[in-house]
PDB file of C-alpha atoms in Angstrom:
ATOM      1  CA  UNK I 206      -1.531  59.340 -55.579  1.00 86.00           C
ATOM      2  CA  UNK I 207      -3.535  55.855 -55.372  1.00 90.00           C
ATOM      3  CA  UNK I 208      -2.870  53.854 -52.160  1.00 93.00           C
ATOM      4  CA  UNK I 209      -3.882  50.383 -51.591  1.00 95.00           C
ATOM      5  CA  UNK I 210      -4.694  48.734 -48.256  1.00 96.00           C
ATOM      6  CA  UNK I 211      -4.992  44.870 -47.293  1.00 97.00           C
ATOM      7  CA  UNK I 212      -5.786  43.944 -43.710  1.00 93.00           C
ATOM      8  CA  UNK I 213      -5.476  42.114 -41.834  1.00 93.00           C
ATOM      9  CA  UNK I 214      -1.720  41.247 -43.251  1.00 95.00           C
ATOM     10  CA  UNK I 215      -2.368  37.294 -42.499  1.00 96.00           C
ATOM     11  CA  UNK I 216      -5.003  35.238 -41.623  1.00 96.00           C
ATOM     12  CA  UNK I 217      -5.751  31.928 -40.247  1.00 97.00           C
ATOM     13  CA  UNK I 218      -8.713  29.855 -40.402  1.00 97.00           C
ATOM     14  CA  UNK I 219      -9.915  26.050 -40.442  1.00 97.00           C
ATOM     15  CA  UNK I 220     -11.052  24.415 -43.039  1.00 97.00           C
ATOM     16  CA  UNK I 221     -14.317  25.079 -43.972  1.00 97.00           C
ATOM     17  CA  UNK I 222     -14.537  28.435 -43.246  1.00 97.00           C
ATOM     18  CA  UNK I 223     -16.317  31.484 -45.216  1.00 97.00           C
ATOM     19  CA  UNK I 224     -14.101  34.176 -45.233  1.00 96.00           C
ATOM     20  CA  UNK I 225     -13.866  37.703 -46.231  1.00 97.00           C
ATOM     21  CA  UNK I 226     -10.501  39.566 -47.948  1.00 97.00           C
ATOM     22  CA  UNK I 227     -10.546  43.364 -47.697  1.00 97.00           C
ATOM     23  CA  UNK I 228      -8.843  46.059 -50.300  1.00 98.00           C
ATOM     24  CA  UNK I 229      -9.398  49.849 -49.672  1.00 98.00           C
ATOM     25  CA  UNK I 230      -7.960  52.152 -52.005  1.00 97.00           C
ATOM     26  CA  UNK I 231      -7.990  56.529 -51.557  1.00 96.00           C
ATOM     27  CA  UNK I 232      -8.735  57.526 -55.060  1.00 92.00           C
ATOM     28  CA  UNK I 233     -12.163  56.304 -56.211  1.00 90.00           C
ATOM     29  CA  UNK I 234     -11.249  57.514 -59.872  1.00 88.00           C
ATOM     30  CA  UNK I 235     -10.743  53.924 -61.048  1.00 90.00           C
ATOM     31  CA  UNK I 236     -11.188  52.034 -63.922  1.00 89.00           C
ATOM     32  CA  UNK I 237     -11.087  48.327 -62.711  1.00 92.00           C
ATOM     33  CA  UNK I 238      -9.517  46.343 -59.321  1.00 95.00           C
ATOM     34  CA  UNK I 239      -7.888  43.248 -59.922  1.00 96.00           C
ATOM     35  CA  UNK I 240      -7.585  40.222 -57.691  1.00 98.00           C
ATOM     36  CA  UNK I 241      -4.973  37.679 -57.781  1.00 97.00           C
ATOM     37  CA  UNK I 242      -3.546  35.024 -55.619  1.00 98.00           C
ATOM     38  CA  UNK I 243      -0.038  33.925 -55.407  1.00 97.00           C
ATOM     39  CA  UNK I 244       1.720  30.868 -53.956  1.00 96.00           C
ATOM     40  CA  UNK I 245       5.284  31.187 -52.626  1.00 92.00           C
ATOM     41  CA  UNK I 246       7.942  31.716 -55.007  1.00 90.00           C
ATOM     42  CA  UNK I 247       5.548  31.896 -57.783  1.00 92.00           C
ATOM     43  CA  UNK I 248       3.751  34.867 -60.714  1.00 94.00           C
ATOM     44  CA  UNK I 249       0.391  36.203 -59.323  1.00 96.00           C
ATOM     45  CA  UNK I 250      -2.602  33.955 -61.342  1.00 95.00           C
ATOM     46  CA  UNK I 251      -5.616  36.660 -62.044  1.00 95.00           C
ATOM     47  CA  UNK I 252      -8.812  35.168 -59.905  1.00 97.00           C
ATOM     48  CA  UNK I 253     -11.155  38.417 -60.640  1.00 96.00           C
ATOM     49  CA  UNK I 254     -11.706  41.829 -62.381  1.00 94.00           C
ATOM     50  CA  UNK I 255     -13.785  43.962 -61.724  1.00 95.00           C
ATOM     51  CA  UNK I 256     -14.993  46.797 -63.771  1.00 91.00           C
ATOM     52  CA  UNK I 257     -15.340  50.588 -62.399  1.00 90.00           C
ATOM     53  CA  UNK I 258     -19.282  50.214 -63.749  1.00 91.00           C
ATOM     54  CA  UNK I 259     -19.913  46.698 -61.593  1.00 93.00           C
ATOM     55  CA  UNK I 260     -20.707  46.047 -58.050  1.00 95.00           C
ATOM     56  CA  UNK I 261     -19.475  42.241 -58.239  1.00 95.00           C
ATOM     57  CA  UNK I 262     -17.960  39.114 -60.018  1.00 96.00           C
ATOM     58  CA  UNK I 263     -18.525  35.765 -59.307  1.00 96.00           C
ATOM     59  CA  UNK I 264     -16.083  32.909 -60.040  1.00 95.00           C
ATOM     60  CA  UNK I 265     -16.448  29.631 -58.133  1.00 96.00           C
ATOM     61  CA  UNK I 266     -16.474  29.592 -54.835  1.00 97.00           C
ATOM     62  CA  UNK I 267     -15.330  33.608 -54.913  1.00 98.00           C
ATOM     63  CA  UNK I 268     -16.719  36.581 -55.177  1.00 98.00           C
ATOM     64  CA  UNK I 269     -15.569  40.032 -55.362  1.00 97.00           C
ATOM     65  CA  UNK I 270     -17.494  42.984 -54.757  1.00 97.00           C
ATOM     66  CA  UNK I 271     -16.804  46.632 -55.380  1.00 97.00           C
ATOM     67  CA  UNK I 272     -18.027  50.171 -53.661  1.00 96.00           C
ATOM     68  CA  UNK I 273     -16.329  52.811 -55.535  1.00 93.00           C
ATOM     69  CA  UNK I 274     -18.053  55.424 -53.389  1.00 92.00           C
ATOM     70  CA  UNK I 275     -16.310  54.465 -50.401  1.00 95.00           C
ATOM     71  CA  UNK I 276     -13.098  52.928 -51.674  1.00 96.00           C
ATOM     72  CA  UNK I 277     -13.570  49.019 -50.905  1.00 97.00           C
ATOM     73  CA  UNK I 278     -13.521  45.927 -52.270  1.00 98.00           C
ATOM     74  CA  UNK I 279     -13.985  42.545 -51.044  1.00 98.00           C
ATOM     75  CA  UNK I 280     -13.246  38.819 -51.856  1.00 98.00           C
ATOM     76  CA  UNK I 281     -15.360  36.603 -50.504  1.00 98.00           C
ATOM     77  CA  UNK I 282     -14.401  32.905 -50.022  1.00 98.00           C
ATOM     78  CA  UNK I 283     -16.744  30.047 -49.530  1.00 98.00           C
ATOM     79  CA  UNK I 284     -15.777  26.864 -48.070  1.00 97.00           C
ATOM     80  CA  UNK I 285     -12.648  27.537 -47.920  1.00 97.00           C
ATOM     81  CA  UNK I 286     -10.066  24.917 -48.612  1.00 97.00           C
ATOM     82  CA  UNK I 287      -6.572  23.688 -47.739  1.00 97.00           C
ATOM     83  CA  UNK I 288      -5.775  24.474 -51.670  1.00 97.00           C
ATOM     84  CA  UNK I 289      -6.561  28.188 -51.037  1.00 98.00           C
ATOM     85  CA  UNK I 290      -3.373  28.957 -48.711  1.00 98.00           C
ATOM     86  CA  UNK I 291      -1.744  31.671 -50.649  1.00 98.00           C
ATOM     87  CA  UNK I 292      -1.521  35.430 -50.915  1.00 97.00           C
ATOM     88  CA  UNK I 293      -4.492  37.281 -52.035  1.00 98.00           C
ATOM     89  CA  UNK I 294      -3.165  40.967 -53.962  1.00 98.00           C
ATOM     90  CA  UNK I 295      -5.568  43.272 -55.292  1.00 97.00           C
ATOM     91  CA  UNK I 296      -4.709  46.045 -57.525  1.00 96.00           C
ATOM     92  CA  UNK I 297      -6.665  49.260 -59.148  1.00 94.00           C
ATOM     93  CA  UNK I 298      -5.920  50.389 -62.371  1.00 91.00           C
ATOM     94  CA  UNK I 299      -6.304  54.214 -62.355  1.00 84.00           C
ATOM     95  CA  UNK I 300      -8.762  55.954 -65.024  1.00 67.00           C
ATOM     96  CA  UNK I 301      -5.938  58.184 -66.305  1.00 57.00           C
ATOM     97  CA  UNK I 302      -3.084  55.729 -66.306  1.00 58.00           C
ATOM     98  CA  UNK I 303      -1.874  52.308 -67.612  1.00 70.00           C
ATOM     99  CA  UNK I 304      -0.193  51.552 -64.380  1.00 81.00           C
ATOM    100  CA  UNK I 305      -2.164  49.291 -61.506  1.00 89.00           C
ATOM    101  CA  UNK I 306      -1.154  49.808 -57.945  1.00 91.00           C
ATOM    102  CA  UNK I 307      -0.868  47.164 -55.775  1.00 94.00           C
ATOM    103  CA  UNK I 308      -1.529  45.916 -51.970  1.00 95.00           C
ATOM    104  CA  UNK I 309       0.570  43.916 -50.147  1.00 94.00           C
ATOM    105  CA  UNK I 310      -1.787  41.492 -49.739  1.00 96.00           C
ATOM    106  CA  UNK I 311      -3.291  38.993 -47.485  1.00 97.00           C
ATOM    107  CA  UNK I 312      -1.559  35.893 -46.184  1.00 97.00           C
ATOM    108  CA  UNK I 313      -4.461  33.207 -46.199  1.00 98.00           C
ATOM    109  CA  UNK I 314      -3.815  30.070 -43.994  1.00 98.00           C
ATOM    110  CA  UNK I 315      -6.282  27.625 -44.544  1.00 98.00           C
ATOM    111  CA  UNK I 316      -5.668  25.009 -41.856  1.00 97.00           C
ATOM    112  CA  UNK I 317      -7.207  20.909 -42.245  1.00 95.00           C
TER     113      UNK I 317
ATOM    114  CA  UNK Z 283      -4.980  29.921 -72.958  1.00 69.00           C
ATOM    115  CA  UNK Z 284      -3.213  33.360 -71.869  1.00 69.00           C
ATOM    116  CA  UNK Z 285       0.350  32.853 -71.990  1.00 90.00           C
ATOM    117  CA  UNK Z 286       3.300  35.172 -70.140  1.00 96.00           C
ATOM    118  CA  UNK Z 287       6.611  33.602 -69.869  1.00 96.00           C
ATOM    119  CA  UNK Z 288       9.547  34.975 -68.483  1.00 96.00           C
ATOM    120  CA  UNK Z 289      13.185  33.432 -69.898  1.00 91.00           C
ATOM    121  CA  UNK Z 290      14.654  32.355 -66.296  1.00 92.00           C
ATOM    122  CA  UNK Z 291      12.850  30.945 -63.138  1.00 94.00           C
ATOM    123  CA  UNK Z 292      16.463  31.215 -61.031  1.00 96.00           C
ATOM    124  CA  UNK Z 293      19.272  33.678 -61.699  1.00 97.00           C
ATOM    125  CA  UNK Z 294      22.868  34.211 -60.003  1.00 97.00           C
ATOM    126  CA  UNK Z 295      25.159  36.553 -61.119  1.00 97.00           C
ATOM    127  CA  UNK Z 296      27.940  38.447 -60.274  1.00 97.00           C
ATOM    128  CA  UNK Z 297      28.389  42.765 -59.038  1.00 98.00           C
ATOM    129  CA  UNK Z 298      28.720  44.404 -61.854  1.00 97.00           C
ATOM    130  CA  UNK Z 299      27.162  42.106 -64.662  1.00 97.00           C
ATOM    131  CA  UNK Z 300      25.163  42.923 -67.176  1.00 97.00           C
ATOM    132  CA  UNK Z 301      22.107  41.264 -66.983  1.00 97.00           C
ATOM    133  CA  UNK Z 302      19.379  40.480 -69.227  1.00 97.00           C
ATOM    134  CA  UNK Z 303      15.755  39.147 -68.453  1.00 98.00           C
ATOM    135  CA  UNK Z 304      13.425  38.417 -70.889  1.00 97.00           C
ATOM    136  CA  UNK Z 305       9.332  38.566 -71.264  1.00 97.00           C
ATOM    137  CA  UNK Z 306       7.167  37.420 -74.132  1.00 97.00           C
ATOM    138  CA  UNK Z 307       3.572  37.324 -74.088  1.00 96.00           C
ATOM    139  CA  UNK Z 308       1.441  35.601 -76.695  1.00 94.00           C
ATOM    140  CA  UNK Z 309      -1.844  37.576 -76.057  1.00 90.00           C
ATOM    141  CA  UNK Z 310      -0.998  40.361 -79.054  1.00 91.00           C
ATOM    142  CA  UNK Z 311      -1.197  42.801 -76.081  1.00 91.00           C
ATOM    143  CA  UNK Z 312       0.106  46.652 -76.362  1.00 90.00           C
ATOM    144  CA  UNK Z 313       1.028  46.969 -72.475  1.00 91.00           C
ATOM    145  CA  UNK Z 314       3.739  45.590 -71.340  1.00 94.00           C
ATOM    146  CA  UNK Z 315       5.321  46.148 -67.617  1.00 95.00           C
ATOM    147  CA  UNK Z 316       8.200  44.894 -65.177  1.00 97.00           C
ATOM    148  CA  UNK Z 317       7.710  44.630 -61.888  1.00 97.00           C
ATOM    149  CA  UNK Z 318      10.244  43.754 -58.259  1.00 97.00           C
ATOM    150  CA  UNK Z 319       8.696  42.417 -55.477  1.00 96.00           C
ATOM    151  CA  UNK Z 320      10.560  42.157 -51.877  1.00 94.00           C
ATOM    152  CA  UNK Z 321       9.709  41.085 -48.724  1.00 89.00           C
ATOM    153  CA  UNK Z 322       7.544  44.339 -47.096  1.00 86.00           C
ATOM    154  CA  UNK Z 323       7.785  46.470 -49.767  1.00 89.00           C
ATOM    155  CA  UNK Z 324       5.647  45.000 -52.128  1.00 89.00           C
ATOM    156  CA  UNK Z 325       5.037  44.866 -55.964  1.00 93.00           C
ATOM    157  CA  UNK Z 326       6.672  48.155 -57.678  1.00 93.00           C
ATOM    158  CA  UNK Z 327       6.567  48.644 -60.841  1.00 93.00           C
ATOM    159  CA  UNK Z 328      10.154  49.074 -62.237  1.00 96.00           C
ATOM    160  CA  UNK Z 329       8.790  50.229 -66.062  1.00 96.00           C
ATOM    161  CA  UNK Z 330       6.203  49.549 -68.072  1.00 93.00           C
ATOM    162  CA  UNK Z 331       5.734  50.003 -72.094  1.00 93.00           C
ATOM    163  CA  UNK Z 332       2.559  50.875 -74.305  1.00 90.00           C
ATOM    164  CA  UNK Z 333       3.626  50.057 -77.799  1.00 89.00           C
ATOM    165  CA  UNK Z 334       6.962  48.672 -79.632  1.00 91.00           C
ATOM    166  CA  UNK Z 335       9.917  50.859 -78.879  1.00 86.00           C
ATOM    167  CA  UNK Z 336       7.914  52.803 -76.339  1.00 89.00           C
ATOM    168  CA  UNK Z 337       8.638  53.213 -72.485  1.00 92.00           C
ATOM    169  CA  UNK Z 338       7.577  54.846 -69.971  1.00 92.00           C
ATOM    170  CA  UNK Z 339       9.470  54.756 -65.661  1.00 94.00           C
ATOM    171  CA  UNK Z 340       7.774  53.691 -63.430  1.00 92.00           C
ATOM    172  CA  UNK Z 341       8.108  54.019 -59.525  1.00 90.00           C
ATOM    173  CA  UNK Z 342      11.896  52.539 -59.401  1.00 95.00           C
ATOM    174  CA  UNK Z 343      13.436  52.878 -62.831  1.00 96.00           C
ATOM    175  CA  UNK Z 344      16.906  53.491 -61.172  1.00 96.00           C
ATOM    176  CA  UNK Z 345      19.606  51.275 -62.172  1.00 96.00           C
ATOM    177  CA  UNK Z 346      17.372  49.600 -64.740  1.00 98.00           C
ATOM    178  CA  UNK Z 347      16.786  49.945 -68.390  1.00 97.00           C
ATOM    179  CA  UNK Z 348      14.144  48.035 -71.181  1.00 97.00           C
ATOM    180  CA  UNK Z 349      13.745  47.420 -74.558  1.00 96.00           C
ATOM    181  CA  UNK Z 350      10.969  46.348 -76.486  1.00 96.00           C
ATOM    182  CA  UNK Z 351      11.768  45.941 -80.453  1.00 94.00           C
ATOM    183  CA  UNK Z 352       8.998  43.655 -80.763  1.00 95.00           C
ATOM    184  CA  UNK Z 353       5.209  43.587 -79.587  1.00 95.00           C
ATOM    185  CA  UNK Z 354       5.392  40.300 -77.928  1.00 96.00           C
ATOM    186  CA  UNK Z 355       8.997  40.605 -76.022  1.00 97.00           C
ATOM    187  CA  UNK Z 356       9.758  42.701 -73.506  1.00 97.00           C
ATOM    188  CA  UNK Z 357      13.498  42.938 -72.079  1.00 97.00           C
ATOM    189  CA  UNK Z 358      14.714  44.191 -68.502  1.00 98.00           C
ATOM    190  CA  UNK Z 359      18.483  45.282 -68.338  1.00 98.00           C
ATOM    191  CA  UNK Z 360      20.370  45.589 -65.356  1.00 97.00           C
ATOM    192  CA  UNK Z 361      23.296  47.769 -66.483  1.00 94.00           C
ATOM    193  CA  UNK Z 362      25.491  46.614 -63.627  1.00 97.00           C
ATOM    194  CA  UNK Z 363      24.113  44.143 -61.440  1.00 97.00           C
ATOM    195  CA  UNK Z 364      24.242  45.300 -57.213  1.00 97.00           C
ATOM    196  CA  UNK Z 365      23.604  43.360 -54.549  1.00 97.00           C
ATOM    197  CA  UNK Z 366      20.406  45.271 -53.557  1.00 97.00           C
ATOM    198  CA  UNK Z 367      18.787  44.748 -56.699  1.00 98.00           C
ATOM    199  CA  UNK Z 368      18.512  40.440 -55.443  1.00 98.00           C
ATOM    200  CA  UNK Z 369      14.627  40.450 -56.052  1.00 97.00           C
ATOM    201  CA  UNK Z 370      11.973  38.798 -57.589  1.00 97.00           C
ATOM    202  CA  UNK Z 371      11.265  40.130 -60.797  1.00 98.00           C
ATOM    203  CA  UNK Z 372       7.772  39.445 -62.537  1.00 97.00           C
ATOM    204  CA  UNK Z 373       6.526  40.435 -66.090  1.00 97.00           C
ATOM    205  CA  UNK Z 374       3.045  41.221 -66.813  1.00 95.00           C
ATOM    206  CA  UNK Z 375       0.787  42.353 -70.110  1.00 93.00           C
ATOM    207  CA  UNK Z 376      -2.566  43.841 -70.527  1.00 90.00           C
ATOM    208  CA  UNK Z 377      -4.280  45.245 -73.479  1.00 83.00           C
ATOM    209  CA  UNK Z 378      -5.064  48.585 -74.158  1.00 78.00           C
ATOM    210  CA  UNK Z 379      -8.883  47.665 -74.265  1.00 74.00           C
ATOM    211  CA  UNK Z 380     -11.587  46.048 -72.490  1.00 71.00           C
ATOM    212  CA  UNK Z 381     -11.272  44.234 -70.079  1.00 73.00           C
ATOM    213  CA  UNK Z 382      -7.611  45.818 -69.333  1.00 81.00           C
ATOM    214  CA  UNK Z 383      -6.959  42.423 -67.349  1.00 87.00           C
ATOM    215  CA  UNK Z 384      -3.195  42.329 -66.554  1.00 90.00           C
ATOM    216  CA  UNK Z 385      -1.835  38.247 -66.489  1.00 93.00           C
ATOM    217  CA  UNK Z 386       1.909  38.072 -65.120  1.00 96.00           C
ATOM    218  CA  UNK Z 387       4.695  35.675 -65.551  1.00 96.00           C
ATOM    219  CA  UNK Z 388       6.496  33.276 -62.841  1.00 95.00           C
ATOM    220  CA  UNK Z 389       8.855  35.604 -62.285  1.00 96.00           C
ATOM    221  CA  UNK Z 390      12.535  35.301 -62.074  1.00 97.00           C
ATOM    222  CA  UNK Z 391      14.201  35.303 -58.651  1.00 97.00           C
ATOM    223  CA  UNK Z 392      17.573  36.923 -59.334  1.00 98.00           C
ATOM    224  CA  UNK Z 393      20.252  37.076 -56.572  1.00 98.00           C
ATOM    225  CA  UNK Z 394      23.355  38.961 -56.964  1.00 98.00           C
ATOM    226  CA  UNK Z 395      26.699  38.036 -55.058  1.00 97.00           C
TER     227      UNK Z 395
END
């Protein structure tokens, strides 16, 4: 069974900042890994996919890389921004399923 | 642009309602799914359905039940509302091709008194 992990669980940073978002996953059979973010209270908004036969996306000021091999992806933030507080998710969509499972996600505090 | 929407942003209702929430996507896309999320636990996926008057459970299907008559509507029924089923409920599509992105809806927060 596919596990997701996000750490750290929150994090805090001035304005400013580059940062970097981890997902791991267990099961390296994948067919894509999603990123989203999501404000309080709010749907998750798609930011990047990723497909099992690509290494990274670039949208912006992010950029998402992926290392089947050893289970990790990461979202890379540049300058961040007071705008970018929110939750960061990713998910993997499994080769042999239609189902995505999720992290629980990062906590991003971007702080003026 | 991509469209999900879900039929209710806020929802209060009663024990033991039946209640009704409702998903249409304008994307033409095949997958459909329904998702809870709650405080430490995450996004679980309650059921999720691959073609008109298909479904399939997913991780919590328990106390829940869908329909999908059409390809662009997707309905979650709570056959008797409990208090531990107070969540927020988001609705999502992908299609069955490349790229397989999934876009969700702004979710419904439902409480139940």
């Amino acid at each position: 069974k596919q596990e997701v992990t996000q750490i750290p669980a929150a994090l805090s940073v001035p304005e400013g900042e580059n940062l970097v978002l981890n997902c791991s996953f267990t099961d390296s059979a994948i067919y894509n890994l999603q990123w989203f973010r999501q404000d309080p209270g709010k749907g998750l908004t798609s930011l990047l996919l990723i497909q099992s036969s690509q290494r990274e996306q670039t949208s912006g000021r992010l950029n998402a890389s992926l290392d089947k091999s050893s289970g990790r992806s990461t979202l890379y933030i540049a300058a961040s921004q007071p705008g970018d507080s929110a939750t960061y998710l990713c998910a993997v969509r499994n080769t042999n399923a239609g189902k995505s499972t999720f992290g629980d996600g990062t906590t991003l505090t971007v702080k003026p | 642009d991509v469209k999900v929407t879900q039929s209710s942003r806020y929802l209060v209702k009663r024990t033991g309602e039946k209640v009704f929430l409702e998903c249409v996507q304008d994307m033409d896309h095949e997958n459909m799914f329904w998702y809870r999320q709650d405080p430490g636990l995450g996004l679980r996926l309650i059921y999720f359905s691959y073609d008109v008057k298909m479904k399939e459970k997913g991780d919590i299907p328990e106390g829940y039940s869908v329909s999908r008559e059409k390809k662009e509507r997707f309905s979650l029924i709570l056959e008797s509302a409990s208090t531990n089923q107070t969540s927020m409920y988001l609705c999502a599509s992908s299609s069955t091709g490349v790229p397989y992105e999934q876009y969700f809806g702004p979710g419904t927060r439902l409480t139940v008194t």
